[in-house]
Amino acid sequence: MLANYHTHTTRCNHAEGTEREYIETAIKNGFKILGFSDHTPQPYPKDFYSHIRMGMDELENYTDTLVKLRDEYKKDIQIYIGLEVEYSDKYFGTLMEHIRQYPIDYIIQGQHHVPNEIDGFYAGFETTDESKLKEYVDYTVEGMKTGLFSYLAHPDLMYYAGPDMVYQHHMKRIVKASIDLDIPLEINMQGFFLNRNYPSDRFFSMASAMGAKFVIGCDAHHPEDAMQPWQMQDFEAFLEKNNIEYGDNVIELRPVK
């Protein structure tokens, strides 16, 4: 792969390493494009503190740091400045007004909470509640339809432990939306490495059969995570099993302006 667009920083409070360390590791591992997409701040009420994202007041330092490093390493690697954004109808408009004030090249959709971190549920917790599965799909597709996201991160993060038939009945709507809207679906390397419920065969076998487009995301939370698929044990076998081929992994980024 030449490109990875899913890289975090310590500002999200659950990643380690400096931006420079991620960049140096990416160069060592043969990347020519590195996109940083740390968890976006959210315009939450002032009395709510999120432990999994930067604050609204940290966005300036985030972009300033990466602009300087982008110039410093321009002969070695192309740096893009992005954000991993959770779509929320309650906060999305205000958030976009805010981030458009900064040099943000792209955003990816990472739907962890439905409908948001304050009022909803975390999609990665195991459940057999079909209504939560449906709500996750409804909300994810609504976010995709904004047309602002360059791709959908870990589309199968939703941990529905019920029947496969029910799972695929709802989740195929995400796949169909990705095809109709030309939005690639991410195969998440961190989830695979940590043996999470994603990426899953039951989702990607379906998505592959339906003809979806894919992008591989390192989802790097440590500098050493900026690795190639062949460097992760059994990851290429997962791709082959689900009839997924990867090339340079370069995609067209959608502007947020």
mmCIF file with all atom_site columns, C-alpha atoms in Angstrom, residues 4-184:
data_model
loop_
_atom_site.group_PDB
_atom_site.id
_atom_site.type_symbol
_atom_site.label_atom_id
_atom_site.label_alt_id
_atom_site.label_comp_id
_atom_site.label_asym_id
_atom_site.label_entity_id
_atom_site.label_seq_id
_atom_site.pdbx_PDB_ins_code
_atom_site.Cartn_x
_atom_site.Cartn_y
_atom_site.Cartn_z
_atom_site.occupancy
_atom_site.B_iso_or_equiv
_atom_site.pdbx_formal_charge
_atom_site.auth_seq_id
_atom_site.auth_comp_id
_atom_site.auth_asym_id
_atom_site.auth_atom_id
_atom_site.pdbx_PDB_model_num
ATOM 1   C CA . ASN A 1 4   ? -3.095  5.095   4.916  1.00 0.00 ? 4   ASN A CA 1
ATOM 2   C CA . TYR A 1 5   ? -5.689  7.704   5.890  1.00 0.00 ? 5   TYR A CA 1
ATOM 3   C CA . HIS A 1 6   ? -6.518  6.510   9.419  1.00 0.00 ? 6   HIS A CA 1
ATOM 4   C CA . THR A 1 7   ? -3.971  7.703   11.975 1.00 0.00 ? 7   THR A CA 1
ATOM 5   C CA . HIS A 1 8   ? -4.550  9.078   15.476 1.00 0.00 ? 8   HIS A CA 1
ATOM 6   C CA . THR A 1 9   ? -2.651  11.320  17.880 1.00 0.00 ? 9   THR A CA 1
ATOM 7   C CA . THR A 1 10  ? -2.357  11.554  21.653 1.00 0.00 ? 10  THR A CA 1
ATOM 8   C CA . ARG A 1 11  ? -5.050  14.242  21.653 1.00 0.00 ? 11  ARG A CA 1
ATOM 9   C CA . CYS A 1 12  ? -7.749  11.552  21.578 1.00 0.00 ? 12  CYS A CA 1
ATOM 10  C CA . ASN A 1 13  ? -6.568  10.424  25.042 1.00 0.00 ? 13  ASN A CA 1
ATOM 11  C CA . HIS A 1 14  ? -6.201  6.777   24.014 1.00 0.00 ? 14  HIS A CA 1
ATOM 12  C CA . ALA A 1 15  ? -3.322  6.845   21.510 1.00 0.00 ? 15  ALA A CA 1
ATOM 13  C CA . GLU A 1 16  ? 0.429   7.039   22.076 1.00 0.00 ? 16  GLU A CA 1
ATOM 14  C CA . GLY A 1 17  ? 3.409   8.477   20.245 1.00 0.00 ? 17  GLY A CA 1
ATOM 15  C CA . THR A 1 18  ? 4.200   11.762  18.551 1.00 0.00 ? 18  THR A CA 1
ATOM 16  C CA . GLU A 1 19  ? 3.075   12.731  15.073 1.00 0.00 ? 19  GLU A CA 1
ATOM 17  C CA . ARG A 1 20  ? 6.707   12.612  14.005 1.00 0.00 ? 20  ARG A CA 1
ATOM 18  C CA . GLU A 1 21  ? 7.006   8.997   15.161 1.00 0.00 ? 21  GLU A CA 1
ATOM 19  C CA . TYR A 1 22  ? 3.968   7.995   13.102 1.00 0.00 ? 22  TYR A CA 1
ATOM 20  C CA . ILE A 1 23  ? 5.405   9.751   10.068 1.00 0.00 ? 23  ILE A CA 1
ATOM 21  C CA . GLU A 1 24  ? 8.859   8.193   10.459 1.00 0.00 ? 24  GLU A CA 1
ATOM 22  C CA . THR A 1 25  ? 7.340   4.708   10.838 1.00 0.00 ? 25  THR A CA 1
ATOM 23  C CA . ALA A 1 26  ? 5.109   5.203   7.801  1.00 0.00 ? 26  ALA A CA 1
ATOM 24  C CA . ILE A 1 27  ? 8.109   6.247   5.691  1.00 0.00 ? 27  ILE A CA 1
ATOM 25  C CA . LYS A 1 28  ? 10.107  3.244   6.925  1.00 0.00 ? 28  LYS A CA 1
ATOM 26  C CA . ASN A 1 29  ? 7.242   0.928   5.975  1.00 0.00 ? 29  ASN A CA 1
ATOM 27  C CA . GLY A 1 30  ? 6.989   2.286   2.447  1.00 0.00 ? 30  GLY A CA 1
ATOM 28  C CA . PHE A 1 31  ? 4.024   4.658   2.628  1.00 0.00 ? 31  PHE A CA 1
ATOM 29  C CA . LYS A 1 32  ? 3.966   7.668   0.324  1.00 0.00 ? 32  LYS A CA 1
ATOM 30  C CA . ILE A 1 33  ? 0.737   9.147   1.714  1.00 0.00 ? 33  ILE A CA 1
ATOM 31  C CA . LEU A 1 34  ? -0.195  9.427   5.393  1.00 0.00 ? 34  LEU A CA 1
ATOM 32  C CA . GLY A 1 35  ? -3.470  10.895  6.539  1.00 0.00 ? 35  GLY A CA 1
ATOM 33  C CA . PHE A 1 36  ? -4.015  11.889  10.148 1.00 0.00 ? 36  PHE A CA 1
ATOM 34  C CA . SER A 1 37  ? -7.644  11.521  11.205 1.00 0.00 ? 37  SER A CA 1
ATOM 35  C CA . ASP A 1 38  ? -7.799  11.933  14.950 1.00 0.00 ? 38  ASP A CA 1
ATOM 36  C CA . HIS A 1 39  ? -11.163 11.773  16.696 1.00 0.00 ? 39  HIS A CA 1
ATOM 37  C CA . THR A 1 40  ? -12.963 15.011  16.051 1.00 0.00 ? 40  THR A CA 1
ATOM 38  C CA . PRO A 1 41  ? -13.886 17.346  18.858 1.00 0.00 ? 41  PRO A CA 1
ATOM 39  C CA . GLN A 1 42  ? -17.611 17.768  19.350 1.00 0.00 ? 42  GLN A CA 1
ATOM 40  C CA . PRO A 1 43  ? -19.519 20.911  20.363 1.00 0.00 ? 43  PRO A CA 1
ATOM 41  C CA . TYR A 1 44  ? -20.940 19.179  23.420 1.00 0.00 ? 44  TYR A CA 1
ATOM 42  C CA . PRO A 1 45  ? -22.312 21.104  26.421 1.00 0.00 ? 45  PRO A CA 1
ATOM 43  C CA . LYS A 1 46  ? -19.522 22.567  28.544 1.00 0.00 ? 46  LYS A CA 1
ATOM 44  C CA . ASP A 1 47  ? -20.393 20.335  31.498 1.00 0.00 ? 47  ASP A CA 1
ATOM 45  C CA . PHE A 1 48  ? -19.689 17.155  29.499 1.00 0.00 ? 48  PHE A CA 1
ATOM 46  C CA . TYR A 1 49  ? -16.111 15.926  29.120 1.00 0.00 ? 49  TYR A CA 1
ATOM 47  C CA . SER A 1 50  ? -15.276 13.252  26.564 1.00 0.00 ? 50  SER A CA 1
ATOM 48  C CA . HIS A 1 51  ? -12.367 10.934  27.332 1.00 0.00 ? 51  HIS A CA 1
ATOM 49  C CA . ILE A 1 52  ? -12.057 9.709   23.739 1.00 0.00 ? 52  ILE A CA 1
ATOM 50  C CA . ARG A 1 53  ? -11.509 12.866  21.695 1.00 0.00 ? 53  ARG A CA 1
ATOM 51  C CA . MET A 1 54  ? -9.748  16.207  21.643 1.00 0.00 ? 54  MET A CA 1
ATOM 52  C CA . GLY A 1 55  ? -11.477 19.331  22.888 1.00 0.00 ? 55  GLY A CA 1
ATOM 53  C CA . MET A 1 56  ? -12.746 22.027  20.560 1.00 0.00 ? 56  MET A CA 1
ATOM 54  C CA . ASP A 1 57  ? -9.890  24.260  21.693 1.00 0.00 ? 57  ASP A CA 1
ATOM 55  C CA . GLU A 1 58  ? -7.257  21.702  20.621 1.00 0.00 ? 58  GLU A CA 1
ATOM 56  C CA . LEU A 1 59  ? -8.093  21.748  16.925 1.00 0.00 ? 59  LEU A CA 1
ATOM 57  C CA . GLU A 1 60  ? -5.831  24.709  16.194 1.00 0.00 ? 60  GLU A CA 1
ATOM 58  C CA . ASN A 1 61  ? -2.774  23.034  17.708 1.00 0.00 ? 61  ASN A CA 1
ATOM 59  C CA . TYR A 1 62  ? -3.622  19.771  15.909 1.00 0.00 ? 62  TYR A CA 1
ATOM 60  C CA . THR A 1 63  ? -3.691  21.420  12.495 1.00 0.00 ? 63  THR A CA 1
ATOM 61  C CA . ASP A 1 64  ? -0.751  23.768  13.176 1.00 0.00 ? 64  ASP A CA 1
ATOM 62  C CA . THR A 1 65  ? 1.433   20.824  14.207 1.00 0.00 ? 65  THR A CA 1
ATOM 63  C CA . LEU A 1 66  ? 0.577   18.816  11.100 1.00 0.00 ? 66  LEU A CA 1
ATOM 64  C CA . VAL A 1 67  ? 0.956   21.764  8.720  1.00 0.00 ? 67  VAL A CA 1
ATOM 65  C CA . LYS A 1 68  ? 4.533   22.237  9.951  1.00 0.00 ? 68  LYS A CA 1
ATOM 66  C CA . LEU A 1 69  ? 5.336   18.532  9.697  1.00 0.00 ? 69  LEU A CA 1
ATOM 67  C CA . ARG A 1 70  ? 3.739   18.333  6.260  1.00 0.00 ? 70  ARG A CA 1
ATOM 68  C CA . ASP A 1 71  ? 6.167   20.967  5.023  1.00 0.00 ? 71  ASP A CA 1
ATOM 69  C CA . GLU A 1 72  ? 9.141   19.414  6.798  1.00 0.00 ? 72  GLU A CA 1
ATOM 70  C CA . TYR A 1 73  ? 8.559   15.951  5.287  1.00 0.00 ? 73  TYR A CA 1
ATOM 71  C CA . LYS A 1 74  ? 7.250   17.035  1.890  1.00 0.00 ? 74  LYS A CA 1
ATOM 72  C CA . LYS A 1 75  ? 10.160  15.395  0.064  1.00 0.00 ? 75  LYS A CA 1
ATOM 73  C CA . ASP A 1 76  ? 9.566   12.044  1.757  1.00 0.00 ? 76  ASP A CA 1
ATOM 74  C CA . ILE A 1 77  ? 5.811   11.639  2.193  1.00 0.00 ? 77  ILE A CA 1
ATOM 75  C CA . GLN A 1 78  ? 2.558   13.467  1.506  1.00 0.00 ? 78  GLN A CA 1
ATOM 76  C CA . ILE A 1 79  ? 0.698   14.389  4.688  1.00 0.00 ? 79  ILE A CA 1
ATOM 77  C CA . TYR A 1 80  ? -3.061  14.993  4.745  1.00 0.00 ? 80  TYR A CA 1
ATOM 78  C CA . ILE A 1 81  ? -4.905  16.506  7.690  1.00 0.00 ? 81  ILE A CA 1
ATOM 79  C CA . GLY A 1 82  ? -8.232  14.896  8.469  1.00 0.00 ? 82  GLY A CA 1
ATOM 80  C CA . LEU A 1 83  ? -10.631 13.985  11.243 1.00 0.00 ? 83  LEU A CA 1
ATOM 81  C CA . GLU A 1 84  ? -12.578 10.887  12.170 1.00 0.00 ? 84  GLU A CA 1
ATOM 82  C CA . VAL A 1 85  ? -16.065 12.282  12.662 1.00 0.00 ? 85  VAL A CA 1
ATOM 83  C CA . GLU A 1 86  ? -19.091 10.769  14.339 1.00 0.00 ? 86  GLU A CA 1
ATOM 84  C CA . TYR A 1 87  ? -22.198 11.912  12.521 1.00 0.00 ? 87  TYR A CA 1
ATOM 85  C CA . SER A 1 88  ? -24.839 13.323  14.842 1.00 0.00 ? 88  SER A CA 1
ATOM 86  C CA . ASP A 1 89  ? -27.788 15.323  13.573 1.00 0.00 ? 89  ASP A CA 1
ATOM 87  C CA . LYS A 1 90  ? -27.735 17.277  16.841 1.00 0.00 ? 90  LYS A CA 1
ATOM 88  C CA . TYR A 1 91  ? -24.116 18.472  16.531 1.00 0.00 ? 91  TYR A CA 1
ATOM 89  C CA . PHE A 1 92  ? -22.960 17.908  12.951 1.00 0.00 ? 92  PHE A CA 1
ATOM 90  C CA . GLY A 1 93  ? -23.900 21.303  11.515 1.00 0.00 ? 93  GLY A CA 1
ATOM 91  C CA . THR A 1 94  ? -22.198 23.239  14.294 1.00 0.00 ? 94  THR A CA 1
ATOM 92  C CA . LEU A 1 95  ? -19.147 20.987  14.111 1.00 0.00 ? 95  LEU A CA 1
ATOM 93  C CA . MET A 1 96  ? -18.725 21.481  10.371 1.00 0.00 ? 96  MET A CA 1
ATOM 94  C CA . GLU A 1 97  ? -18.955 25.264  10.745 1.00 0.00 ? 97  GLU A CA 1
ATOM 95  C CA . HIS A 1 98  ? -16.138 25.048  13.280 1.00 0.00 ? 98  HIS A CA 1
ATOM 96  C CA . ILE A 1 99  ? -13.748 22.697  11.484 1.00 0.00 ? 99  ILE A CA 1
ATOM 97  C CA . ARG A 1 100 ? -14.091 24.579  8.200  1.00 0.00 ? 100 ARG A CA 1
ATOM 98  C CA . GLN A 1 101 ? -12.127 27.378  9.852  1.00 0.00 ? 101 GLN A CA 1
ATOM 99  C CA . TYR A 1 102 ? -9.052  25.126  9.824  1.00 0.00 ? 102 TYR A CA 1
ATOM 100 C CA . PRO A 1 103 ? -6.962  23.479  7.078  1.00 0.00 ? 103 PRO A CA 1
ATOM 101 C CA . ILE A 1 104 ? -8.797  20.144  7.168  1.00 0.00 ? 104 ILE A CA 1
ATOM 102 C CA . ASP A 1 105 ? -8.320  18.135  3.956  1.00 0.00 ? 105 ASP A CA 1
ATOM 103 C CA . TYR A 1 106 ? -10.901 15.413  4.555  1.00 0.00 ? 106 TYR A CA 1
ATOM 104 C CA . ILE A 1 107 ? -13.112 13.670  7.090  1.00 0.00 ? 107 ILE A CA 1
ATOM 105 C CA . ILE A 1 108 ? -13.930 9.996   7.526  1.00 0.00 ? 108 ILE A CA 1
ATOM 106 C CA . GLN A 1 109 ? -17.078 8.714   9.207  1.00 0.00 ? 109 GLN A CA 1
ATOM 107 C CA . GLY A 1 110 ? -16.513 6.605   12.303 1.00 0.00 ? 110 GLY A CA 1
ATOM 108 C CA . GLN A 1 111 ? -19.882 5.853   13.870 1.00 0.00 ? 111 GLN A CA 1
ATOM 109 C CA . HIS A 1 112 ? -19.119 4.698   17.407 1.00 0.00 ? 112 HIS A CA 1
ATOM 110 C CA . HIS A 1 113 ? -22.189 6.102   19.167 1.00 0.00 ? 113 HIS A CA 1
ATOM 111 C CA . VAL A 1 114 ? -25.838 6.330   18.185 1.00 0.00 ? 114 VAL A CA 1
ATOM 112 C CA . PRO A 1 115 ? -27.138 8.971   18.067 1.00 0.00 ? 115 PRO A CA 1
ATOM 113 C CA . ASN A 1 116 ? -24.229 10.547  19.980 1.00 0.00 ? 116 ASN A CA 1
ATOM 114 C CA . GLU A 1 117 ? -21.910 10.056  22.923 1.00 0.00 ? 117 GLU A CA 1
ATOM 115 C CA . ILE A 1 118 ? -24.210 11.767  25.416 1.00 0.00 ? 118 ILE A CA 1
ATOM 116 C CA . ASP A 1 119 ? -27.683 10.616  24.461 1.00 0.00 ? 119 ASP A CA 1
ATOM 117 C CA . GLY A 1 120 ? -27.131 7.171   22.956 1.00 0.00 ? 120 GLY A CA 1
ATOM 118 C CA . PHE A 1 121 ? -25.338 3.825   23.037 1.00 0.00 ? 121 PHE A CA 1
ATOM 119 C CA . TYR A 1 122 ? -21.890 2.608   22.042 1.00 0.00 ? 122 TYR A CA 1
ATOM 120 C CA . ALA A 1 123 ? -22.228 0.411   18.971 1.00 0.00 ? 123 ALA A CA 1
ATOM 121 C CA . GLY A 1 124 ? -19.250 -1.762  19.886 1.00 0.00 ? 124 GLY A CA 1
ATOM 122 C CA . PHE A 1 125 ? -20.928 -3.303  22.925 1.00 0.00 ? 125 PHE A CA 1
ATOM 123 C CA . GLU A 1 126 ? -22.413 -6.737  22.293 1.00 0.00 ? 126 GLU A CA 1
ATOM 124 C CA . THR A 1 127 ? -26.184 -6.800  21.917 1.00 0.00 ? 127 THR A CA 1
ATOM 125 C CA . THR A 1 128 ? -28.989 -8.942  20.517 1.00 0.00 ? 128 THR A CA 1
ATOM 126 C CA . ASP A 1 129 ? -31.327 -5.955  20.297 1.00 0.00 ? 129 ASP A CA 1
ATOM 127 C CA . GLU A 1 130 ? -32.407 -5.678  16.665 1.00 0.00 ? 130 GLU A CA 1
ATOM 128 C CA . SER A 1 131 ? -33.723 -2.151  17.222 1.00 0.00 ? 131 SER A CA 1
ATOM 129 C CA . LYS A 1 132 ? -30.178 -0.981  18.068 1.00 0.00 ? 132 LYS A CA 1
ATOM 130 C CA . LEU A 1 133 ? -28.837 -2.639  14.934 1.00 0.00 ? 133 LEU A CA 1
ATOM 131 C CA . LYS A 1 134 ? -31.460 -0.887  12.824 1.00 0.00 ? 134 LYS A CA 1
ATOM 132 C CA . GLU A 1 135 ? -30.790 2.450   14.513 1.00 0.00 ? 135 GLU A CA 1
ATOM 133 C CA . TYR A 1 136 ? -27.055 2.091   13.875 1.00 0.00 ? 136 TYR A CA 1
ATOM 134 C CA . VAL A 1 137 ? -27.675 1.407   10.193 1.00 0.00 ? 137 VAL A CA 1
ATOM 135 C CA . ASP A 1 138 ? -30.209 4.237   9.874  1.00 0.00 ? 138 ASP A CA 1
ATOM 136 C CA . TYR A 1 139 ? -27.845 6.724   11.467 1.00 0.00 ? 139 TYR A CA 1
ATOM 137 C CA . THR A 1 140 ? -24.779 5.570   9.562  1.00 0.00 ? 140 THR A CA 1
ATOM 138 C CA . VAL A 1 141 ? -26.555 5.818   6.213  1.00 0.00 ? 141 VAL A CA 1
ATOM 139 C CA . GLU A 1 142 ? -27.906 9.256   7.136  1.00 0.00 ? 142 GLU A CA 1
ATOM 140 C CA . GLY A 1 143 ? -24.343 10.413  7.740  1.00 0.00 ? 143 GLY A CA 1
ATOM 141 C CA . MET A 1 144 ? -23.113 8.885   4.481  1.00 0.00 ? 144 MET A CA 1
ATOM 142 C CA . LYS A 1 145 ? -25.796 10.805  2.595  1.00 0.00 ? 145 LYS A CA 1
ATOM 143 C CA . THR A 1 146 ? -24.266 14.144  3.628  1.00 0.00 ? 146 THR A CA 1
ATOM 144 C CA . GLY A 1 147 ? -21.722 13.523  0.869  1.00 0.00 ? 147 GLY A CA 1
ATOM 145 C CA . LEU A 1 148 ? -18.895 14.917  2.996  1.00 0.00 ? 148 LEU A CA 1
ATOM 146 C CA . PHE A 1 149 ? -17.158 11.732  4.105  1.00 0.00 ? 149 PHE A CA 1
ATOM 147 C CA . SER A 1 150 ? -14.268 10.308  2.094  1.00 0.00 ? 150 SER A CA 1
ATOM 148 C CA . TYR A 1 151 ? -14.962 6.838   3.436  1.00 0.00 ? 151 TYR A CA 1
ATOM 149 C CA . LEU A 1 152 ? -16.750 4.881   6.162  1.00 0.00 ? 152 LEU A CA 1
ATOM 150 C CA . ALA A 1 153 ? -14.410 3.641   8.883  1.00 0.00 ? 153 ALA A CA 1
ATOM 151 C CA . HIS A 1 154 ? -14.989 0.227   10.475 1.00 0.00 ? 154 HIS A CA 1
ATOM 152 C CA . PRO A 1 155 ? -18.491 -0.085  8.966  1.00 0.00 ? 155 PRO A CA 1
ATOM 153 C CA . ASP A 1 156 ? -19.112 -3.291  10.912 1.00 0.00 ? 156 ASP A CA 1
ATOM 154 C CA . LEU A 1 157 ? -18.212 -1.924  14.360 1.00 0.00 ? 157 LEU A CA 1
ATOM 155 C CA . MET A 1 158 ? -21.827 -2.586  15.408 1.00 0.00 ? 158 MET A CA 1
ATOM 156 C CA . TYR A 1 159 ? -21.625 -5.713  17.594 1.00 0.00 ? 159 TYR A CA 1
ATOM 157 C CA . TYR A 1 160 ? -24.922 -7.441  16.912 1.00 0.00 ? 160 TYR A CA 1
ATOM 158 C CA . ALA A 1 161 ? -24.728 -11.005 18.242 1.00 0.00 ? 161 ALA A CA 1
ATOM 159 C CA . GLY A 1 162 ? -28.103 -12.119 16.917 1.00 0.00 ? 162 GLY A CA 1
ATOM 160 C CA . PRO A 1 163 ? -28.897 -14.230 13.845 1.00 0.00 ? 163 PRO A CA 1
ATOM 161 C CA . ASP A 1 164 ? -26.798 -13.650 10.720 1.00 0.00 ? 164 ASP A CA 1
ATOM 162 C CA . MET A 1 165 ? -29.950 -13.367 8.639  1.00 0.00 ? 165 MET A CA 1
ATOM 163 C CA . VAL A 1 166 ? -31.161 -10.401 10.713 1.00 0.00 ? 166 VAL A CA 1
ATOM 164 C CA . TYR A 1 167 ? -27.674 -8.874  10.726 1.00 0.00 ? 167 TYR A CA 1
ATOM 165 C CA . GLN A 1 168 ? -27.280 -9.035  6.969  1.00 0.00 ? 168 GLN A CA 1
ATOM 166 C CA . HIS A 1 169 ? -30.841 -7.853  6.328  1.00 0.00 ? 169 HIS A CA 1
ATOM 167 C CA . HIS A 1 170 ? -30.013 -4.534  7.977  1.00 0.00 ? 170 HIS A CA 1
ATOM 168 C CA . MET A 1 171 ? -26.292 -4.188  7.273  1.00 0.00 ? 171 MET A CA 1
ATOM 169 C CA . LYS A 1 172 ? -26.677 -4.672  3.550  1.00 0.00 ? 172 LYS A CA 1
ATOM 170 C CA . ARG A 1 173 ? -28.252 -1.198  3.503  1.00 0.00 ? 173 ARG A CA 1
ATOM 171 C CA . ILE A 1 174 ? -24.864 0.238   4.478  1.00 0.00 ? 174 ILE A CA 1
ATOM 172 C CA . VAL A 1 175 ? -23.240 -1.668  1.650  1.00 0.00 ? 175 VAL A CA 1
ATOM 173 C CA . LYS A 1 176 ? -25.876 -0.523  -0.834 1.00 0.00 ? 176 LYS A CA 1
ATOM 174 C CA . ALA A 1 177 ? -25.464 3.092   0.299  1.00 0.00 ? 177 ALA A CA 1
ATOM 175 C CA . SER A 1 178 ? -21.702 2.830   -0.107 1.00 0.00 ? 178 SER A CA 1
ATOM 176 C CA . ILE A 1 179 ? -22.178 1.627   -3.688 1.00 0.00 ? 179 ILE A CA 1
ATOM 177 C CA . ASP A 1 180 ? -24.848 4.186   -4.569 1.00 0.00 ? 180 ASP A CA 1
ATOM 178 C CA . LEU A 1 181 ? -22.872 7.064   -3.022 1.00 0.00 ? 181 LEU A CA 1
ATOM 179 C CA . ASP A 1 182 ? -19.424 5.803   -4.114 1.00 0.00 ? 182 ASP A CA 1
ATOM 180 C CA . ILE A 1 183 ? -18.096 5.736   -0.545 1.00 0.00 ? 183 ILE A CA 1
ATOM 181 C CA . PRO A 1 184 ? -15.427 3.078   0.166  1.00 0.00 ? 184 PRO A CA 1
#
